[in-house]
PDB file of N, CA and C in Angstrom:
ATOM      1  N   UNK A 177       0.741  -1.270  -0.080  1.00 42.00           N
ATOM      2  CA  UNK A 177       0.095   0.008  -0.062  1.00 42.00           C
ATOM      3  C   UNK A 177       1.028   0.974  -0.211  1.00 42.00           C
ATOM      4  N   UNK A 178       0.432   2.201  -1.006  1.00 52.00           N
ATOM      5  CA  UNK A 178       1.406   3.283  -0.904  1.00 52.00           C
ATOM      6  C   UNK A 178       0.792   4.325   0.191  1.00 52.00           C
ATOM      7  N   UNK A 179       1.729   5.408   0.563  1.00 50.00           N
ATOM      8  CA  UNK A 179       1.723   6.114   2.002  1.00 50.00           C
ATOM      9  C   UNK A 179       0.398   6.862   1.496  1.00 50.00           C
ATOM     10  N   UNK A 180       0.189   7.493   0.443  1.00 53.00           N
ATOM     11  CA  UNK A 180      -1.011   8.380   0.154  1.00 53.00           C
ATOM     12  C   UNK A 180      -2.319   7.525   0.543  1.00 53.00           C
ATOM     13  N   UNK A 181      -1.994   6.198  -0.195  1.00 50.00           N
ATOM     14  CA  UNK A 181      -3.508   5.428   0.154  1.00 50.00           C
ATOM     15  C   UNK A 181      -3.622   5.161   1.525  1.00 50.00           C
ATOM     16  N   UNK A 182      -2.678   5.007   2.535  1.00 46.00           N
ATOM     17  CA  UNK A 182      -2.770   4.623   3.845  1.00 46.00           C
ATOM     18  C   UNK A 182      -3.384   6.039   4.555  1.00 46.00           C
ATOM     19  N   UNK A 183      -2.710   7.000   3.999  1.00 48.00           N
ATOM     20  CA  UNK A 183      -3.181   8.337   4.608  1.00 48.00           C
ATOM     21  C   UNK A 183      -4.736   8.709   4.331  1.00 48.00           C
ATOM     22  N   UNK A 184      -5.308   8.301   3.214  1.00 47.00           N
ATOM     23  CA  UNK A 184      -6.661   8.569   2.804  1.00 47.00           C
ATOM     24  C   UNK A 184      -7.290   7.590   3.498  1.00 47.00           C
ATOM     25  N   UNK A 185      -7.085   6.194   3.902  1.00 50.00           N
ATOM     26  CA  UNK A 185      -7.713   5.257   4.653  1.00 50.00           C
ATOM     27  C   UNK A 185      -7.774   5.634   5.944  1.00 50.00           C
ATOM     28  N   UNK A 186      -6.777   6.181   6.506  1.00 51.00           N
ATOM     29  CA  UNK A 186      -6.958   6.866   7.835  1.00 51.00           C
ATOM     30  C   UNK A 186      -8.118   8.086   8.085  1.00 51.00           C
ATOM     31  N   UNK A 187      -8.007   8.754   7.085  1.00 62.00           N
ATOM     32  CA  UNK A 187      -8.442  10.294   7.211  1.00 62.00           C
ATOM     33  C   UNK A 187      -9.474  10.431   5.792  1.00 62.00           C
ATOM     34  N   UNK A 188     -10.360  10.345   5.875  1.00 74.00           N
ATOM     35  CA  UNK A 188     -11.487  10.580   4.515  1.00 74.00           C
ATOM     36  C   UNK A 188     -11.378  12.190   4.297  1.00 74.00           C
ATOM     37  N   UNK A 189     -11.349  12.304   3.025  1.00 84.00           N
ATOM     38  CA  UNK A 189     -11.287  13.735   2.664  1.00 84.00           C
ATOM     39  C   UNK A 189     -12.777  14.320   3.138  1.00 84.00           C
ATOM     40  N   UNK A 190     -13.065  15.605   3.086  1.00 86.00           N
ATOM     41  CA  UNK A 190     -14.318  16.393   3.243  1.00 86.00           C
ATOM     42  C   UNK A 190     -14.341  17.597   2.852  1.00 86.00           C
ATOM     43  N   UNK A 191     -15.409  18.186   2.778  1.00 85.00           N
ATOM     44  CA  UNK A 191     -15.364  19.705   2.387  1.00 85.00           C
ATOM     45  C   UNK A 191     -14.833  20.693   3.214  1.00 85.00           C
ATOM     46  N   UNK A 192     -14.546  20.378   4.361  1.00 84.00           N
ATOM     47  CA  UNK A 192     -13.773  21.494   5.269  1.00 84.00           C
ATOM     48  C   UNK A 192     -12.210  21.448   5.270  1.00 84.00           C
ATOM     49  N   UNK A 193     -11.647  20.803   4.220  1.00 84.00           N
ATOM     50  CA  UNK A 193     -10.258  20.704   4.071  1.00 84.00           C
ATOM     51  C   UNK A 193      -9.895  22.276   3.741  1.00 84.00           C
ATOM     52  N   UNK A 194      -8.579  22.633   4.297  1.00 85.00           N
ATOM     53  CA  UNK A 194      -8.504  23.811   3.877  1.00 85.00           C
ATOM     54  C   UNK A 194      -8.664  25.043   4.879  1.00 85.00           C
ATOM     55  N   UNK A 195      -8.035  25.855   4.722  1.00 89.00           N
ATOM     56  CA  UNK A 195      -8.169  27.185   5.577  1.00 89.00           C
ATOM     57  C   UNK A 195      -7.963  28.472   5.087  1.00 89.00           C
ATOM     58  N   UNK A 196      -8.509  29.481   5.808  1.00 91.00           N
ATOM     59  CA  UNK A 196      -8.444  30.841   5.231  1.00 91.00           C
ATOM     60  C   UNK A 196      -7.038  31.286   5.702  1.00 91.00           C
ATOM     61  N   UNK A 197      -6.184  31.715   4.957  1.00 91.00           N
ATOM     62  CA  UNK A 197      -4.921  32.269   5.428  1.00 91.00           C
ATOM     63  C   UNK A 197      -4.627  33.822   5.234  1.00 91.00           C
ATOM     64  N   UNK A 198      -5.538  34.465   4.642  1.00 95.00           N
ATOM     65  CA  UNK A 198      -5.617  36.051   4.758  1.00 95.00           C
ATOM     66  C   UNK A 198      -4.802  36.410   3.808  1.00 95.00           C
ATOM     67  N   UNK A 199      -4.811  37.772   3.438  1.00 94.00           N
ATOM     68  CA  UNK A 199      -4.125  38.182   2.451  1.00 94.00           C
ATOM     69  C   UNK A 199      -2.707  38.450   2.625  1.00 94.00           C
ATOM     70  N   UNK A 200      -2.246  38.710   3.781  1.00 96.00           N
ATOM     71  CA  UNK A 200      -0.510  38.811   4.185  1.00 96.00           C
ATOM     72  C   UNK A 200      -0.105  37.653   3.998  1.00 96.00           C
ATOM     73  N   UNK A 201      -0.444  36.463   4.548  1.00 94.00           N
ATOM     74  CA  UNK A 201       0.259  35.139   4.168  1.00 94.00           C
ATOM     75  C   UNK A 201      -0.108  34.538   2.968  1.00 94.00           C
ATOM     76  N   UNK A 202      -1.129  35.236   2.549  1.00 92.00           N
ATOM     77  CA  UNK A 202      -1.005  34.280   1.044  1.00 92.00           C
ATOM     78  C   UNK A 202      -0.072  35.065   0.184  1.00 92.00           C
ATOM     79  N   UNK A 203      -0.115  36.506   0.350  1.00 94.00           N
ATOM     80  CA  UNK A 203       0.826  37.266  -0.622  1.00 94.00           C
ATOM     81  C   UNK A 203       2.421  36.762  -0.634  1.00 94.00           C
ATOM     82  N   UNK A 204       2.782  36.502   1.192  1.00 96.00           N
ATOM     83  CA  UNK A 204       4.285  36.091   1.026  1.00 96.00           C
ATOM     84  C   UNK A 204       4.371  34.753   0.528  1.00 96.00           C
ATOM     85  N   UNK A 205       3.180  33.729   0.675  1.00 93.00           N
ATOM     86  CA  UNK A 205       3.678  32.449  -0.120  1.00 93.00           C
ATOM     87  C   UNK A 205       3.605  32.512  -1.572  1.00 93.00           C
ATOM     88  N   UNK A 206       3.032  33.277  -2.293  1.00 91.00           N
ATOM     89  CA  UNK A 206       3.024  33.650  -3.599  1.00 91.00           C
ATOM     90  C   UNK A 206       4.767  34.307  -3.873  1.00 91.00           C
ATOM     91  N   UNK A 207       4.912  35.047  -3.243  1.00 93.00           N
ATOM     92  CA  UNK A 207       6.403  35.970  -3.326  1.00 93.00           C
ATOM     93  C   UNK A 207       7.359  34.934  -2.908  1.00 93.00           C
ATOM     94  N   UNK A 208       7.550  33.964  -2.268  1.00 94.00           N
ATOM     95  CA  UNK A 208       8.204  33.207  -2.042  1.00 94.00           C
ATOM     96  C   UNK A 208       8.230  32.069  -2.828  1.00 94.00           C
ATOM     97  N   UNK A 209       7.512  31.671  -3.438  1.00 91.00           N
ATOM     98  CA  UNK A 209       7.471  30.459  -4.581  1.00 91.00           C
ATOM     99  C   UNK A 209       8.351  31.250  -5.791  1.00 91.00           C
ATOM    100  N   UNK A 210       8.014  32.610  -6.014  1.00 93.00           N
ATOM    101  CA  UNK A 210       8.365  33.157  -7.149  1.00 93.00           C
ATOM    102  C   UNK A 210      10.168  33.663  -6.953  1.00 93.00           C
ATOM    103  N   UNK A 211      10.058  34.175  -5.680  1.00 94.00           N
ATOM    104  CA  UNK A 211      11.663  34.330  -5.400  1.00 94.00           C
ATOM    105  C   UNK A 211      12.658  32.895  -5.548  1.00 94.00           C
ATOM    106  N   UNK A 212      11.921  31.703  -5.302  1.00 93.00           N
ATOM    107  CA  UNK A 212      12.766  30.482  -5.147  1.00 93.00           C
ATOM    108  C   UNK A 212      12.746  29.757  -6.354  1.00 93.00           C
ATOM    109  N   UNK A 213      11.628  29.980  -7.297  1.00 90.00           N
ATOM    110  CA  UNK A 213      11.709  29.399  -8.802  1.00 90.00           C
ATOM    111  C   UNK A 213      11.462  30.165  -9.841  1.00 90.00           C
ATOM    112  N   UNK A 214      11.601  31.629  -9.437  1.00 90.00           N
ATOM    113  CA  UNK A 214      11.572  32.609 -10.590  1.00 90.00           C
ATOM    114  C   UNK A 214      10.673  32.489 -11.678  1.00 90.00           C
ATOM    115  N   UNK A 215       9.594  31.773 -11.162  1.00 85.00           N
ATOM    116  CA  UNK A 215       8.293  32.087 -12.051  1.00 85.00           C
ATOM    117  C   UNK A 215       6.934  32.111 -11.137  1.00 85.00           C
ATOM    118  N   UNK A 216       6.195  32.816 -11.901  1.00 82.00           N
ATOM    119  CA  UNK A 216       4.978  32.742 -10.990  1.00 82.00           C
ATOM    120  C   UNK A 216       3.612  32.816 -11.986  1.00 82.00           C
ATOM    121  N   UNK A 217       2.575  33.282 -11.713  1.00 81.00           N
ATOM    122  CA  UNK A 217       1.422  33.034 -12.652  1.00 81.00           C
ATOM    123  C   UNK A 217       0.522  32.416 -12.367  1.00 81.00           C
ATOM    124  N   UNK A 218      -0.802  32.620 -12.537  1.00 85.00           N
ATOM    125  CA  UNK A 218      -2.198  32.116 -12.297  1.00 85.00           C
ATOM    126  C   UNK A 218      -2.912  31.854 -13.339  1.00 85.00           C
ATOM    127  N   UNK A 219      -3.995  30.872 -12.856  1.00 87.00           N
ATOM    128  CA  UNK A 219      -4.878  30.411 -13.934  1.00 87.00           C
ATOM    129  C   UNK A 219      -6.587  30.830 -13.429  1.00 87.00           C
ATOM    130  N   UNK A 220      -7.153  31.472 -14.101  1.00 91.00           N
ATOM    131  CA  UNK A 220      -8.587  31.845 -13.691  1.00 91.00           C
ATOM    132  C   UNK A 220      -9.540  30.618 -14.238  1.00 91.00           C
ATOM    133  N   UNK A 221     -10.329  30.139 -13.171  1.00 93.00           N
ATOM    134  CA  UNK A 221     -11.327  29.327 -13.703  1.00 93.00           C
ATOM    135  C   UNK A 221     -12.764  29.888 -13.285  1.00 93.00           C
ATOM    136  N   UNK A 222     -13.650  30.018 -14.228  1.00 95.00           N
ATOM    137  CA  UNK A 222     -14.924  30.696 -13.778  1.00 95.00           C
ATOM    138  C   UNK A 222     -16.011  29.931 -12.900  1.00 95.00           C
ATOM    139  N   UNK A 223     -16.666  30.574 -12.436  1.00 96.00           N
ATOM    140  CA  UNK A 223     -17.646  29.964 -11.208  1.00 96.00           C
ATOM    141  C   UNK A 223     -18.301  28.834 -12.017  1.00 96.00           C
ATOM    142  N   UNK A 224     -18.877  28.813 -13.070  1.00 95.00           N
ATOM    143  CA  UNK A 224     -19.403  27.838 -14.031  1.00 95.00           C
ATOM    144  C   UNK A 224     -18.934  26.304 -13.478  1.00 95.00           C
ATOM    145  N   UNK A 225     -17.687  26.532 -14.191  1.00 93.00           N
ATOM    146  CA  UNK A 225     -16.992  25.139 -14.483  1.00 93.00           C
ATOM    147  C   UNK A 225     -16.700  24.849 -13.162  1.00 93.00           C
ATOM    148  N   UNK A 226     -16.409  25.523 -12.087  1.00 94.00           N
ATOM    149  CA  UNK A 226     -16.173  24.933 -10.669  1.00 94.00           C
ATOM    150  C   UNK A 226     -17.825  24.506 -10.169  1.00 94.00           C
ATOM    151  N   UNK A 227     -18.741  25.156 -10.355  1.00 95.00           N
ATOM    152  CA  UNK A 227     -20.038  24.456 -10.024  1.00 95.00           C
ATOM    153  C   UNK A 227     -20.298  23.272 -10.619  1.00 95.00           C
ATOM    154  N   UNK A 228     -19.969  23.232 -11.910  1.00 93.00           N
ATOM    155  CA  UNK A 228     -20.150  21.866 -12.700  1.00 93.00           C
ATOM    156  C   UNK A 228     -19.286  20.756 -12.028  1.00 93.00           C
ATOM    157  N   UNK A 229     -18.058  21.003 -11.312  1.00 93.00           N
ATOM    158  CA  UNK A 229     -17.152  19.990 -10.689  1.00 93.00           C
ATOM    159  C   UNK A 229     -17.991  19.677  -9.462  1.00 93.00           C
ATOM    160  N   UNK A 230     -18.170  20.863  -8.848  1.00 94.00           N
ATOM    161  CA  UNK A 230     -18.605  20.473  -7.407  1.00 94.00           C
ATOM    162  C   UNK A 230     -20.131  19.855  -7.382  1.00 94.00           C
ATOM    163  N   UNK A 231     -20.623  19.984  -8.610  1.00 94.00           N
ATOM    164  CA  UNK A 231     -22.232  19.325  -8.544  1.00 94.00           C
ATOM    165  C   UNK A 231     -22.088  17.893  -8.638  1.00 94.00           C
ATOM    166  N   UNK A 232     -21.165  17.317  -9.109  1.00 93.00           N
ATOM    167  CA  UNK A 232     -20.731  15.885  -9.558  1.00 93.00           C
ATOM    168  C   UNK A 232     -21.413  15.110  -7.929  1.00 93.00           C
ATOM    169  N   UNK A 233     -21.931  13.840  -8.137  1.00 93.00           N
ATOM    170  CA  UNK A 233     -22.644  13.308  -6.810  1.00 93.00           C
ATOM    171  C   UNK A 233     -20.984  12.745  -6.589  1.00 93.00           C
ATOM    172  N   UNK A 234     -21.279  12.973  -4.840  1.00 93.00           N
ATOM    173  CA  UNK A 234     -20.360  12.470  -4.304  1.00 93.00           C
ATOM    174  C   UNK A 234     -18.984  13.093  -3.982  1.00 93.00           C
ATOM    175  N   UNK A 235     -18.929  14.570  -4.749  1.00 94.00           N
ATOM    176  CA  UNK A 235     -17.898  15.300  -4.616  1.00 94.00           C
ATOM    177  C   UNK A 235     -17.642  16.303  -3.354  1.00 94.00           C
ATOM    178  N   UNK A 236     -16.539  16.291  -2.890  1.00 95.00           N
ATOM    179  CA  UNK A 236     -16.208  16.716  -1.647  1.00 95.00           C
ATOM    180  C   UNK A 236     -15.214  18.026  -2.147  1.00 95.00           C
ATOM    181  N   UNK A 237     -14.554  18.137  -3.209  1.00 94.00           N
ATOM    182  CA  UNK A 237     -13.633  19.034  -3.167  1.00 94.00           C
ATOM    183  C   UNK A 237     -12.948  18.845  -4.718  1.00 94.00           C
ATOM    184  N   UNK A 238     -12.029  19.926  -4.952  1.00 94.00           N
ATOM    185  CA  UNK A 238     -11.414  19.729  -6.467  1.00 94.00           C
ATOM    186  C   UNK A 238     -10.044  19.634  -5.946  1.00 94.00           C
ATOM    187  N   UNK A 239      -9.143  18.641  -7.065  1.00 94.00           N
ATOM    188  CA  UNK A 239      -7.521  18.407  -7.127  1.00 94.00           C
ATOM    189  C   UNK A 239      -7.229  19.236  -8.346  1.00 94.00           C
ATOM    190  N   UNK A 240      -6.187  20.108  -7.843  1.00 93.00           N
ATOM    191  CA  UNK A 240      -5.534  20.572  -9.018  1.00 93.00           C
ATOM    192  C   UNK A 240      -4.526  19.971  -9.853  1.00 93.00           C
ATOM    193  N   UNK A 241      -3.962  19.666 -10.683  1.00 93.00           N
ATOM    194  CA  UNK A 241      -3.053  19.216 -11.429  1.00 93.00           C
ATOM    195  C   UNK A 241      -2.324  20.242 -12.345  1.00 93.00           C
ATOM    196  N   UNK A 242      -1.010  20.287 -12.036  1.00 90.00           N
ATOM    197  CA  UNK A 242      -0.060  21.241 -13.071  1.00 90.00           C
ATOM    198  C   UNK A 242      -0.190  20.360 -14.362  1.00 90.00           C
ATOM    199  N   UNK A 243      -0.197  20.969 -15.696  1.00 92.00           N
ATOM    200  CA  UNK A 243      -0.247  20.206 -16.809  1.00 92.00           C
ATOM    201  C   UNK A 243       0.348  21.081 -18.318  1.00 92.00           C
ATOM    202  N   UNK A 244       0.471  20.675 -19.107  1.00 92.00           N
ATOM    203  CA  UNK A 244       0.839  21.450 -20.183  1.00 92.00           C
ATOM    204  C   UNK A 244      -0.386  21.347 -21.407  1.00 92.00           C
ATOM    205  N   UNK A 245      -0.863  22.267 -22.045  1.00 90.00           N
ATOM    206  CA  UNK A 245      -1.767  22.179 -22.869  1.00 90.00           C
ATOM    207  C   UNK A 245      -1.073  21.525 -24.433  1.00 90.00           C
ATOM    208  N   UNK A 246      -2.185  21.715 -25.468  1.00 94.00           N
ATOM    209  CA  UNK A 246      -1.807  21.207 -26.603  1.00 94.00           C
ATOM    210  C   UNK A 246      -0.599  21.860 -27.236  1.00 94.00           C
ATOM    211  N   UNK A 247      -0.646  23.178 -26.742  1.00 93.00           N
ATOM    212  CA  UNK A 247       0.738  24.095 -27.095  1.00 93.00           C
ATOM    213  C   UNK A 247       1.967  23.962 -26.593  1.00 93.00           C
ATOM    214  N   UNK A 248       2.083  23.075 -25.387  1.00 92.00           N
ATOM    215  CA  UNK A 248       3.175  22.975 -24.841  1.00 92.00           C
ATOM    216  C   UNK A 248       3.224  24.055 -23.646  1.00 92.00           C
ATOM    217  N   UNK A 249       2.098  24.667 -23.595  1.00 88.00           N
ATOM    218  CA  UNK A 249       2.099  25.811 -22.408  1.00 88.00           C
ATOM    219  C   UNK A 249       1.532  25.251 -20.918  1.00 88.00           C
ATOM    220  N   UNK A 250       2.246  25.892 -20.147  1.00 87.00           N
ATOM    221  CA  UNK A 250       1.836  25.517 -18.554  1.00 87.00           C
ATOM    222  C   UNK A 250       0.288  25.911 -18.564  1.00 87.00           C
ATOM    223  N   UNK A 251      -0.179  24.916 -17.775  1.00 89.00           N
ATOM    224  CA  UNK A 251      -1.919  25.313 -17.432  1.00 89.00           C
ATOM    225  C   UNK A 251      -2.045  24.254 -16.128  1.00 89.00           C
ATOM    226  N   UNK A 252      -3.546  24.177 -15.922  1.00 90.00           N
ATOM    227  CA  UNK A 252      -3.807  23.354 -14.800  1.00 90.00           C
ATOM    228  C   UNK A 252      -5.055  22.450 -15.398  1.00 90.00           C
ATOM    229  N   UNK A 253      -5.189  21.164 -14.723  1.00 93.00           N
ATOM    230  CA  UNK A 253      -6.281  20.545 -15.226  1.00 93.00           C
ATOM    231  C   UNK A 253      -6.863  20.287 -13.721  1.00 93.00           C
ATOM    232  N   UNK A 254      -8.363  20.520 -13.576  1.00 94.00           N
ATOM    233  CA  UNK A 254      -9.342  20.470 -12.414  1.00 94.00           C
ATOM    234  C   UNK A 254      -9.716  19.478 -12.373  1.00 94.00           C
ATOM    235  N   UNK A 255     -10.095  18.370 -11.010  1.00 94.00           N
ATOM    236  CA  UNK A 255     -11.151  17.410 -11.242  1.00 94.00           C
ATOM    237  C   UNK A 255     -11.657  17.306  -9.795  1.00 94.00           C
ATOM    238  N   UNK A 256     -12.773  16.941  -9.611  1.00 94.00           N
ATOM    239  CA  UNK A 256     -13.727  16.556  -8.529  1.00 94.00           C
ATOM    240  C   UNK A 256     -13.021  15.337  -7.842  1.00 94.00           C
ATOM    241  N   UNK A 257     -13.345  15.159  -6.726  1.00 94.00           N
ATOM    242  CA  UNK A 257     -12.794  14.366  -5.767  1.00 94.00           C
ATOM    243  C   UNK A 257     -13.722  14.077  -4.839  1.00 94.00           C
ATOM    244  N   UNK A 258     -14.038  12.557  -4.722  1.00 94.00           N
ATOM    245  CA  UNK A 258     -14.935  12.170  -3.597  1.00 94.00           C
ATOM    246  C   UNK A 258     -14.195  11.568  -2.100  1.00 94.00           C
ATOM    247  N   UNK A 259     -14.943  11.504  -1.246  1.00 93.00           N
ATOM    248  CA  UNK A 259     -14.002  11.437   0.295  1.00 93.00           C
ATOM    249  C   UNK A 259     -12.989  10.310   0.180  1.00 93.00           C
ATOM    250  N   UNK A 260     -13.206   9.442  -0.751  1.00 92.00           N
ATOM    251  CA  UNK A 260     -11.938   8.361  -0.719  1.00 92.00           C
ATOM    252  C   UNK A 260     -10.968   8.787  -1.529  1.00 92.00           C
ATOM    253  N   UNK A 261     -10.966   9.723  -2.029  1.00 91.00           N
ATOM    254  CA  UNK A 261      -9.735  10.420  -2.730  1.00 91.00           C
ATOM    255  C   UNK A 261     -10.010  10.000  -4.099  1.00 91.00           C
ATOM    256  N   UNK A 262     -10.669   9.424  -4.728  1.00 93.00           N
ATOM    257  CA  UNK A 262     -10.941   8.906  -6.132  1.00 93.00           C
ATOM    258  C   UNK A 262     -11.499  10.380  -6.940  1.00 93.00           C
ATOM    259  N   UNK A 263     -10.729  10.595  -7.981  1.00 94.00           N
ATOM    260  CA  UNK A 263     -11.261  11.501  -8.909  1.00 94.00           C
ATOM    261  C   UNK A 263     -12.380  10.959  -9.630  1.00 94.00           C
ATOM    262  N   UNK A 264     -13.359  12.301  -9.617  1.00 94.00           N
ATOM    263  CA  UNK A 264     -14.386  12.162 -10.555  1.00 94.00           C
ATOM    264  C   UNK A 264     -14.304  12.826 -11.753  1.00 94.00           C
ATOM    265  N   UNK A 265     -14.537  11.943 -12.802  1.00 85.00           N
ATOM    266  CA  UNK A 265     -14.267  12.674 -14.282  1.00 85.00           C
ATOM    267  C   UNK A 265     -15.173  12.508 -15.263  1.00 85.00           C
ATOM    268  N   UNK A 266     -16.479  13.186 -14.642  1.00 67.00           N
ATOM    269  CA  UNK A 266     -17.853  13.045 -15.622  1.00 67.00           C
ATOM    270  C   UNK A 266     -18.013  14.551 -16.231  1.00 67.00           C
ATOM    271  N   UNK A 267     -17.128  15.518 -15.847  1.00 53.00           N
ATOM    272  CA  UNK A 267     -17.558  16.916 -16.473  1.00 53.00           C
ATOM    273  C   UNK A 267     -16.641  16.852 -17.689  1.00 53.00           C
ATOM    274  N   UNK A 268     -17.283  17.401 -19.039  1.00 52.00           N
ATOM    275  CA  UNK A 268     -16.455  17.737 -20.061  1.00 52.00           C
ATOM    276  C   UNK A 268     -15.542  18.741 -19.943  1.00 52.00           C
ATOM    277  N   UNK A 269     -14.136  18.952 -20.429  1.00 53.00           N
ATOM    278  CA  UNK A 269     -13.276  19.560 -20.229  1.00 53.00           C
ATOM    279  C   UNK A 269     -13.813  21.062 -20.689  1.00 53.00           C
ATOM    280  N   UNK A 270     -13.493  22.091 -20.430  1.00 54.00           N
ATOM    281  CA  UNK A 270     -13.416  23.496 -20.871  1.00 54.00           C
ATOM    282  C   UNK A 270     -12.300  23.838 -21.323  1.00 54.00           C
ATOM    283  N   UNK A 271     -12.104  24.508 -22.638  1.00 55.00           N
ATOM    284  CA  UNK A 271     -10.735  25.151 -22.873  1.00 55.00           C
ATOM    285  C   UNK A 271     -11.132  26.815 -22.919  1.00 55.00           C
TER     286      UNK A 271
END
């Protein structure tokens, strides 16, 4: 069994995972990342697609993966996740 699987077995995922960190800490974390890796950026995702992902039966949150699009540019892929940590893959991709 992988360590990740063992952690999921011990503690199921739920909708309250995460925390509000405030503006100052958020800005510091972004700056620290930029200072270390000399790259920054963000990706906007509209509410409608987030609502579609979260509306999937059993969805308790969203997992965000770093990815490359068809042109080789950095982007992100978002998927719904159930409480067992399984990806929910029923929403059509939005470009």
